Coordinates of C-alpha atoms and ligand atoms in Angstrom, one line a residue:
X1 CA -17.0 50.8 -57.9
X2 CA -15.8 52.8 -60.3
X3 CA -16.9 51.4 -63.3
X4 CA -20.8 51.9 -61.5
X5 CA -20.7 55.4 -60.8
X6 CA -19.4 55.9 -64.3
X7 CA -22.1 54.8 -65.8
X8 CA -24.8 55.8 -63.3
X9 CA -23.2 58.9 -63.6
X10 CA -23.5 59.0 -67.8
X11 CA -27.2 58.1 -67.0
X12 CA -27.5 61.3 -64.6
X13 CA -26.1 63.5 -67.0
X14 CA -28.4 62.6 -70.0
X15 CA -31.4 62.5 -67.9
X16 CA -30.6 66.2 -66.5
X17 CA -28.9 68.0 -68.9
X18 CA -32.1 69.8 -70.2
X19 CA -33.0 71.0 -66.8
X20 CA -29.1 72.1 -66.5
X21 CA -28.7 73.8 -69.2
X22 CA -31.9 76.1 -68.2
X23 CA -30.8 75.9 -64.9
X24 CA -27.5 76.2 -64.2
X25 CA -26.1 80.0 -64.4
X26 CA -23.6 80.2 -67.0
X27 CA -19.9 81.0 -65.9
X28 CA -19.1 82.7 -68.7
X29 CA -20.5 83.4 -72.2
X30 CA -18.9 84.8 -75.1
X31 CA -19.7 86.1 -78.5
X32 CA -17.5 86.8 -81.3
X33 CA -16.3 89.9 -80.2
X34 CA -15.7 89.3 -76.5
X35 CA -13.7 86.7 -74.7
X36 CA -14.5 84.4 -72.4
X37 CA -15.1 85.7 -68.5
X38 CA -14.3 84.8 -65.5
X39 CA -12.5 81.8 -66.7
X40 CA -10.2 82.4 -63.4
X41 CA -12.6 81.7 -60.9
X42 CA -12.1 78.0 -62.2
X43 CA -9.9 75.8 -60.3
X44 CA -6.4 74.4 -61.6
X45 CA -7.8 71.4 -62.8
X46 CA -10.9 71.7 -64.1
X47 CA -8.6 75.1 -66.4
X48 CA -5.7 72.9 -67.5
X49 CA -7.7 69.6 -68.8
X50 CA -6.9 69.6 -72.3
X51 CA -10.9 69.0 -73.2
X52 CA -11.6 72.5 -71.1
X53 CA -8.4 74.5 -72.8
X54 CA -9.2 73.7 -76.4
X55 CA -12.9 74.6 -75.4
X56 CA -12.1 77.7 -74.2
X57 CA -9.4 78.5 -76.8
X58 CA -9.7 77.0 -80.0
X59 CA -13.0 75.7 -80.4
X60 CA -14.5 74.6 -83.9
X61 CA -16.2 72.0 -86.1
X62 CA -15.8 69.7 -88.9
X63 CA -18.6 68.7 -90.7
X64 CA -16.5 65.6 -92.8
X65 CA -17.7 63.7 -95.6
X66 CA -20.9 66.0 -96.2
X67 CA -23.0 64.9 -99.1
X68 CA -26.6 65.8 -99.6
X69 CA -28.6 63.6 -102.1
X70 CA -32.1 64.1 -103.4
X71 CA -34.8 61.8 -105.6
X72 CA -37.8 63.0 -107.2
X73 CA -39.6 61.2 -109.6
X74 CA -43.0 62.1 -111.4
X75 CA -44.9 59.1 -112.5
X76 CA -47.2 61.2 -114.8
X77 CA -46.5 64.7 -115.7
X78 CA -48.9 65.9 -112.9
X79 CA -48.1 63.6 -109.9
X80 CA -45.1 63.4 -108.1
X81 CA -44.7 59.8 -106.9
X82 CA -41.4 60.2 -105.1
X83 CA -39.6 63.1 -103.3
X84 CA -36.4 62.3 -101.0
X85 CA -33.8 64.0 -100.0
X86 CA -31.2 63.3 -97.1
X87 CA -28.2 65.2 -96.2
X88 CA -25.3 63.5 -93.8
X89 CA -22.0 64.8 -92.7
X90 CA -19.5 63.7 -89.7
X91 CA -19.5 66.1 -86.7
X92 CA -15.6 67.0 -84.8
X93 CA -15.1 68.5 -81.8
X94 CA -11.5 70.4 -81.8
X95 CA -12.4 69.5 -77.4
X96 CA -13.2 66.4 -78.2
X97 CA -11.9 63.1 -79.6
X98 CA -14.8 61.1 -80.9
X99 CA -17.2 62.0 -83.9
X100 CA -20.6 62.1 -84.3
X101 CA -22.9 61.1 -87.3
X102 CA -25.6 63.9 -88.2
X103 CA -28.0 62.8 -90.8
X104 CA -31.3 63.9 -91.8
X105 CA -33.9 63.1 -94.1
X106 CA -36.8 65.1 -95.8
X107 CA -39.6 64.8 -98.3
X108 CA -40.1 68.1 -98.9
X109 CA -39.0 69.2 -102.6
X110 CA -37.3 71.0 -103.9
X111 CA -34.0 71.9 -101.8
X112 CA -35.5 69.5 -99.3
X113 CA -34.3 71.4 -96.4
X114 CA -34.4 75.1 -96.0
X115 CA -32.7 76.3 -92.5
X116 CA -35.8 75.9 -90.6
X117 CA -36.1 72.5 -88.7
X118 CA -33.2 71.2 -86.3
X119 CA -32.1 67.9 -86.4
X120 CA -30.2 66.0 -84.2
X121 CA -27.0 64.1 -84.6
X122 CA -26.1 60.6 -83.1
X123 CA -25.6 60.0 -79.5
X124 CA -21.8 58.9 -79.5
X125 CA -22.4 57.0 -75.9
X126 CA -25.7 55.2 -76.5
X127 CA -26.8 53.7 -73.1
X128 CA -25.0 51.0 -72.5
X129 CA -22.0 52.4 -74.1
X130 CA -19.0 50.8 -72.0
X131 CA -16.9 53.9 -71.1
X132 CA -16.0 52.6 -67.6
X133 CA -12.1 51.3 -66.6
X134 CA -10.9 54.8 -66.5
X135 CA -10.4 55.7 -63.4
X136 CA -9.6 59.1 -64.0
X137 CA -11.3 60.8 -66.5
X138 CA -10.6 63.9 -68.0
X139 CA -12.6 63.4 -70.9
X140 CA -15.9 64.7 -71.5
X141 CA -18.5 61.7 -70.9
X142 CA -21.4 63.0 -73.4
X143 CA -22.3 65.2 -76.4
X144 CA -25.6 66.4 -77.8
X145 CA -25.3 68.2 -81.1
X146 CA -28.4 69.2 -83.4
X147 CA -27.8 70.9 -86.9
X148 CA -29.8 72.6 -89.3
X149 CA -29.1 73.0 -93.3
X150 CA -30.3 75.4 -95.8
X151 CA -29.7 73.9 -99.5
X152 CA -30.3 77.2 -101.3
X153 CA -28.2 79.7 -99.4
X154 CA -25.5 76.6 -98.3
X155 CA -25.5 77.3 -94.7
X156 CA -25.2 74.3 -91.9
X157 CA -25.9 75.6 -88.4
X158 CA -24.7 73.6 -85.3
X159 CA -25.1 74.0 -82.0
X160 CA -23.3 71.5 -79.3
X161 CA -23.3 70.7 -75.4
X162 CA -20.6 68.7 -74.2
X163 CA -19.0 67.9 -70.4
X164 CA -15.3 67.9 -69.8
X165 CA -15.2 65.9 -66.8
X166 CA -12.6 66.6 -64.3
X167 CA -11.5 64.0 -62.2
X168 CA -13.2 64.8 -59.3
X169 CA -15.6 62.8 -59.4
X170 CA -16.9 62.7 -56.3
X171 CA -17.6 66.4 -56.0
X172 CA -18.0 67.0 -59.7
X173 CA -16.5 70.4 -58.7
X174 CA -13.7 70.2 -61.8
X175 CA -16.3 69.5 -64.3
X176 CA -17.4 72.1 -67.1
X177 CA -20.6 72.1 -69.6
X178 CA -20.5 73.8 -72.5
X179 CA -22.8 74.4 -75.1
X180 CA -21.6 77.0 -78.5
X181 CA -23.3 77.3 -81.5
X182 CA -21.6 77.8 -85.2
X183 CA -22.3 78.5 -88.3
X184 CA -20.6 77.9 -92.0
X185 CA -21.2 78.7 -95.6
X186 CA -20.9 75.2 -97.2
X187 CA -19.9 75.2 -101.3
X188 CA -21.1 72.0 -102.6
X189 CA -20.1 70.5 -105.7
X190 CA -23.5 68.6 -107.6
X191 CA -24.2 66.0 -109.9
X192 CA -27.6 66.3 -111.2
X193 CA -29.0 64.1 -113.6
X194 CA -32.8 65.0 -115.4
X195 CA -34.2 62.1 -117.0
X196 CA -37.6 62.2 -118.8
X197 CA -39.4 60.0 -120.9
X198 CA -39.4 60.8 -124.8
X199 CA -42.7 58.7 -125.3
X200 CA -44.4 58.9 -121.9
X201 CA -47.4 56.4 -121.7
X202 CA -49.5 56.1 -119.1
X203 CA -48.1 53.0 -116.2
X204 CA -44.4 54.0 -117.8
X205 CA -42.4 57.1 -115.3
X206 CA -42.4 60.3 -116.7
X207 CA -39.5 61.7 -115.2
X208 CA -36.7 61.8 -112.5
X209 CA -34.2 63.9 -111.4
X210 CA -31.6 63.1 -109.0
X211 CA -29.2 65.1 -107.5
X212 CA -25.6 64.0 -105.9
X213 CA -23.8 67.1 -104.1
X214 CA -20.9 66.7 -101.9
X215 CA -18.3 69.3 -99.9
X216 CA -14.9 69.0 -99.1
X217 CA -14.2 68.8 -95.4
X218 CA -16.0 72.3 -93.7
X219 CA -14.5 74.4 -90.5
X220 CA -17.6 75.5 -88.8
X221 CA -16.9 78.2 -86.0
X222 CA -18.8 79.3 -83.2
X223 CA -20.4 83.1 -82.7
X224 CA -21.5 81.9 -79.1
X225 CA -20.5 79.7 -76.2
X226 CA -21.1 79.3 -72.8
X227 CA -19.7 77.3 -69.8
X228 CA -20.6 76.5 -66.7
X229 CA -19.7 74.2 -63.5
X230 CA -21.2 71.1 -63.2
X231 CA -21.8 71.3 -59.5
X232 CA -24.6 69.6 -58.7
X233 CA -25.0 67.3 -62.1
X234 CA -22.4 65.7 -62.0
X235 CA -22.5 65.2 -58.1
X236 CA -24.1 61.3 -57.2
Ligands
NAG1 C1 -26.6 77.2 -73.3 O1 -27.0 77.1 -72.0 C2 -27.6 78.2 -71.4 C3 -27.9 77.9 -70.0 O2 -26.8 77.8 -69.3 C4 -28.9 78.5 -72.2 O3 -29.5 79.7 -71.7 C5 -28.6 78.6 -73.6 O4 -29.8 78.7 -74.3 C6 -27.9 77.4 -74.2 N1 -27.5 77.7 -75.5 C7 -27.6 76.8 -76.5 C8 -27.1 77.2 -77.8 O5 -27.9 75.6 -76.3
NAG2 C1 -18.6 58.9 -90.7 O1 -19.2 58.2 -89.7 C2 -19.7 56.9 -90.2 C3 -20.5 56.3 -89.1 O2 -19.8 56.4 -87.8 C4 -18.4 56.1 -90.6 O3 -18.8 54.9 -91.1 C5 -17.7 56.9 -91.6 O4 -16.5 56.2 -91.9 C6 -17.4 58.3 -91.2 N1 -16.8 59.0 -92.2 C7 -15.7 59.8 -92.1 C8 -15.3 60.6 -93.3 O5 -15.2 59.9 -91.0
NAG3 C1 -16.2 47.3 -69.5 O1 -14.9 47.7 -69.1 C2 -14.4 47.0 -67.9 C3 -13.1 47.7 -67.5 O2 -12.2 47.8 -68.5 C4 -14.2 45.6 -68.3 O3 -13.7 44.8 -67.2 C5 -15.5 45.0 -68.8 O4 -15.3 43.7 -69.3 C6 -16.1 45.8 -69.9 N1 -17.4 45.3 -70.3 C7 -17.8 45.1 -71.5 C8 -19.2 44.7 -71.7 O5 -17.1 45.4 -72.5
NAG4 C1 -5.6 58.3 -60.8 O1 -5.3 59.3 -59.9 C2 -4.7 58.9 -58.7 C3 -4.6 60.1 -57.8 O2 -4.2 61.3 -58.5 C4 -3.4 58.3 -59.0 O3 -2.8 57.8 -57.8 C5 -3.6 57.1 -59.9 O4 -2.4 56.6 -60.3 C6 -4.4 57.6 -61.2 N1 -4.7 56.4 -62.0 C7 -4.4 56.3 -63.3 C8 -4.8 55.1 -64.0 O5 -4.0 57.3 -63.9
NAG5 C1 -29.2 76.8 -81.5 O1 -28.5 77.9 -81.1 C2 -29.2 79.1 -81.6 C3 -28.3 80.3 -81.3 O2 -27.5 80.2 -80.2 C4 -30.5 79.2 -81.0 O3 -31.2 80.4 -81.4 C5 -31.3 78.0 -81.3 O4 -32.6 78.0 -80.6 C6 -30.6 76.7 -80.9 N1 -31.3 75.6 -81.4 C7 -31.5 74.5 -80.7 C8 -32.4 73.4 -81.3 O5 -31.0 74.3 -79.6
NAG6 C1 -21.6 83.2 -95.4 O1 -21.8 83.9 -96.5 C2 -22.5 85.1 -96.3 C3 -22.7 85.8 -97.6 O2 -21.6 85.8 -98.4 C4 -21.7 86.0 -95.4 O3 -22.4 87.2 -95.1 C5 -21.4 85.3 -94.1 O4 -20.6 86.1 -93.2 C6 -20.8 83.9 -94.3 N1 -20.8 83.2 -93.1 C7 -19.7 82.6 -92.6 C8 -19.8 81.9 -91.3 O5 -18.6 82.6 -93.2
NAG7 C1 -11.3 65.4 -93.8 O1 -10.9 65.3 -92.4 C2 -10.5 64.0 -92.0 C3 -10.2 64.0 -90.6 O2 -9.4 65.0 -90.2 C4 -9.3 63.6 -92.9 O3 -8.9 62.3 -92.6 C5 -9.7 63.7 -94.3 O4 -8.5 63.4 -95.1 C6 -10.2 65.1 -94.7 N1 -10.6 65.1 -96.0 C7 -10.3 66.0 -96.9 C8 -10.9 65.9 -98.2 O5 -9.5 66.9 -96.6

């Protein structure tokens, strides 16, 4: 029975989370200069799991193994026959103990991506996901994280909602949503490589440039988060 509502209840909170997050009054909301409120109108259990204390206390990212990569090749000095660039990193949760993959791919040259589109990162319990057989769960069941990166000016925005799911399941009541946003400065270290044909004939490529950048592991902290009780979402 267990194992059912489990995953019926995964499947309620992906389905609803939109109209929760616009619906449900935040409990609390912070920005960098205030704390969190209210936290004490929480109950014991829903306070002490470890997934709701680190979110309240010492929330941040990592963006690991961030490399962004770009292509352009001209096949004659006027036309551009290729232009491809992807950046890729993996997403931590100090809340939370899985990872997510955020990747993204453009074809707009020349920096590829410029802070203006959000993208969003891997589902880390795709349906189906077998998460059941633990009959008390204190972990949270679901994340949804979407990112945007500026090349030029090296800044990777995030912004994450996550559950810590008490183990009340029944009544939800010890269950918390959060969503925060962060932002970091990233410093990337690039390989580029210009190649262009001495003796450029027409059917030959006249030139291509690829670039190879990567950054060494990058603490992103949040200027915003909110929580609030799952009450009815997570109630079945
Ligand atoms: C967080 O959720 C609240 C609703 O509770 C919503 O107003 C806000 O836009 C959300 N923020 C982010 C960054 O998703
Ligand atoms: C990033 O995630 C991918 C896919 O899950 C995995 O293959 C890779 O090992 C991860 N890299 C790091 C540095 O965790
Ligand atoms: C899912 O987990 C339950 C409980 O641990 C187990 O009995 C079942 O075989 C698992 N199913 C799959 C498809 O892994
Ligand atoms: C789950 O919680 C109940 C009640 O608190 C307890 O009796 C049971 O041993 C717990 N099960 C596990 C696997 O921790
Ligand atoms: C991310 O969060 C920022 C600031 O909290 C907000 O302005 C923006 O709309 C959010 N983006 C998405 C896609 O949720
Ligand atoms: C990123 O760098 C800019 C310019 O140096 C600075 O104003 C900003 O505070 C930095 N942001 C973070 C999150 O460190
Ligand atoms: C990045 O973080 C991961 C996980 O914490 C760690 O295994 C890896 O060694 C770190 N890489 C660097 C370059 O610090």
């Amino acid at each position: 029975m267990v194992a059912i509502t489990l995953l019926h209840l995964l499947g309620l909170l992906l389905a609803t989370i939109t109209p929760l997050v616009y619906a449900m009054p935040s409990i609390f909301s912070r920005n960098k200069n205030s704390p969190l409120q209210r936290k004490d109108t929480l109950n014991e259990a829903a306070k002490s799991s470890t997934c709701a204390e680190t979110s309240f206390d010492s929330l941040s990212w990592t963006a690991q193994d961030f490399w962004f990569r770009s292509s352009v090749i001209f096949s004659t000095p006027a036309h551009r026959a290729v232009a491809d660039g992807e950046v890729s990193f993996n997403l931590t949760n100090t809340a939370l103990d899985y990872t997510q993959s955020c990747y993204a791919r453009s074809l707009s040259p020349t920096d590829f991506f410029y802070g203006n589109e959000w993208y969003t990162c891997d589902e880390p319990f795709p349906t189906g996901t077998n998460i059941t057989g633990a009959p008390n769960i204190t972990v949270p069941a679901f994340a949804m994280a979407v990112f945007r990166f500026d090349r030029s000016a090296g800044k990777l925005d995030v912004n994450q909602t996550w559950a810590c799911l008490g183990d009340d399941l029944d009544g939800g009541r010890d269950s918390i949503f959060f969503n925060a946003s962060g932002t970091a400065n990233i410093s990337l270290q690039c390989d580029s490589q210009r190649w262009q044909n001495p003796d450029w004939k027409m059917g030959q490529l006249y030139s291509t440039d690829t670039v190879d950048c990567a950054a060494k592991n990058v603490t992103i902290f949040p200027f915003q988060i909110q929580a609030w009780e799952g009450l009815g979402g997570v109630s079945i």
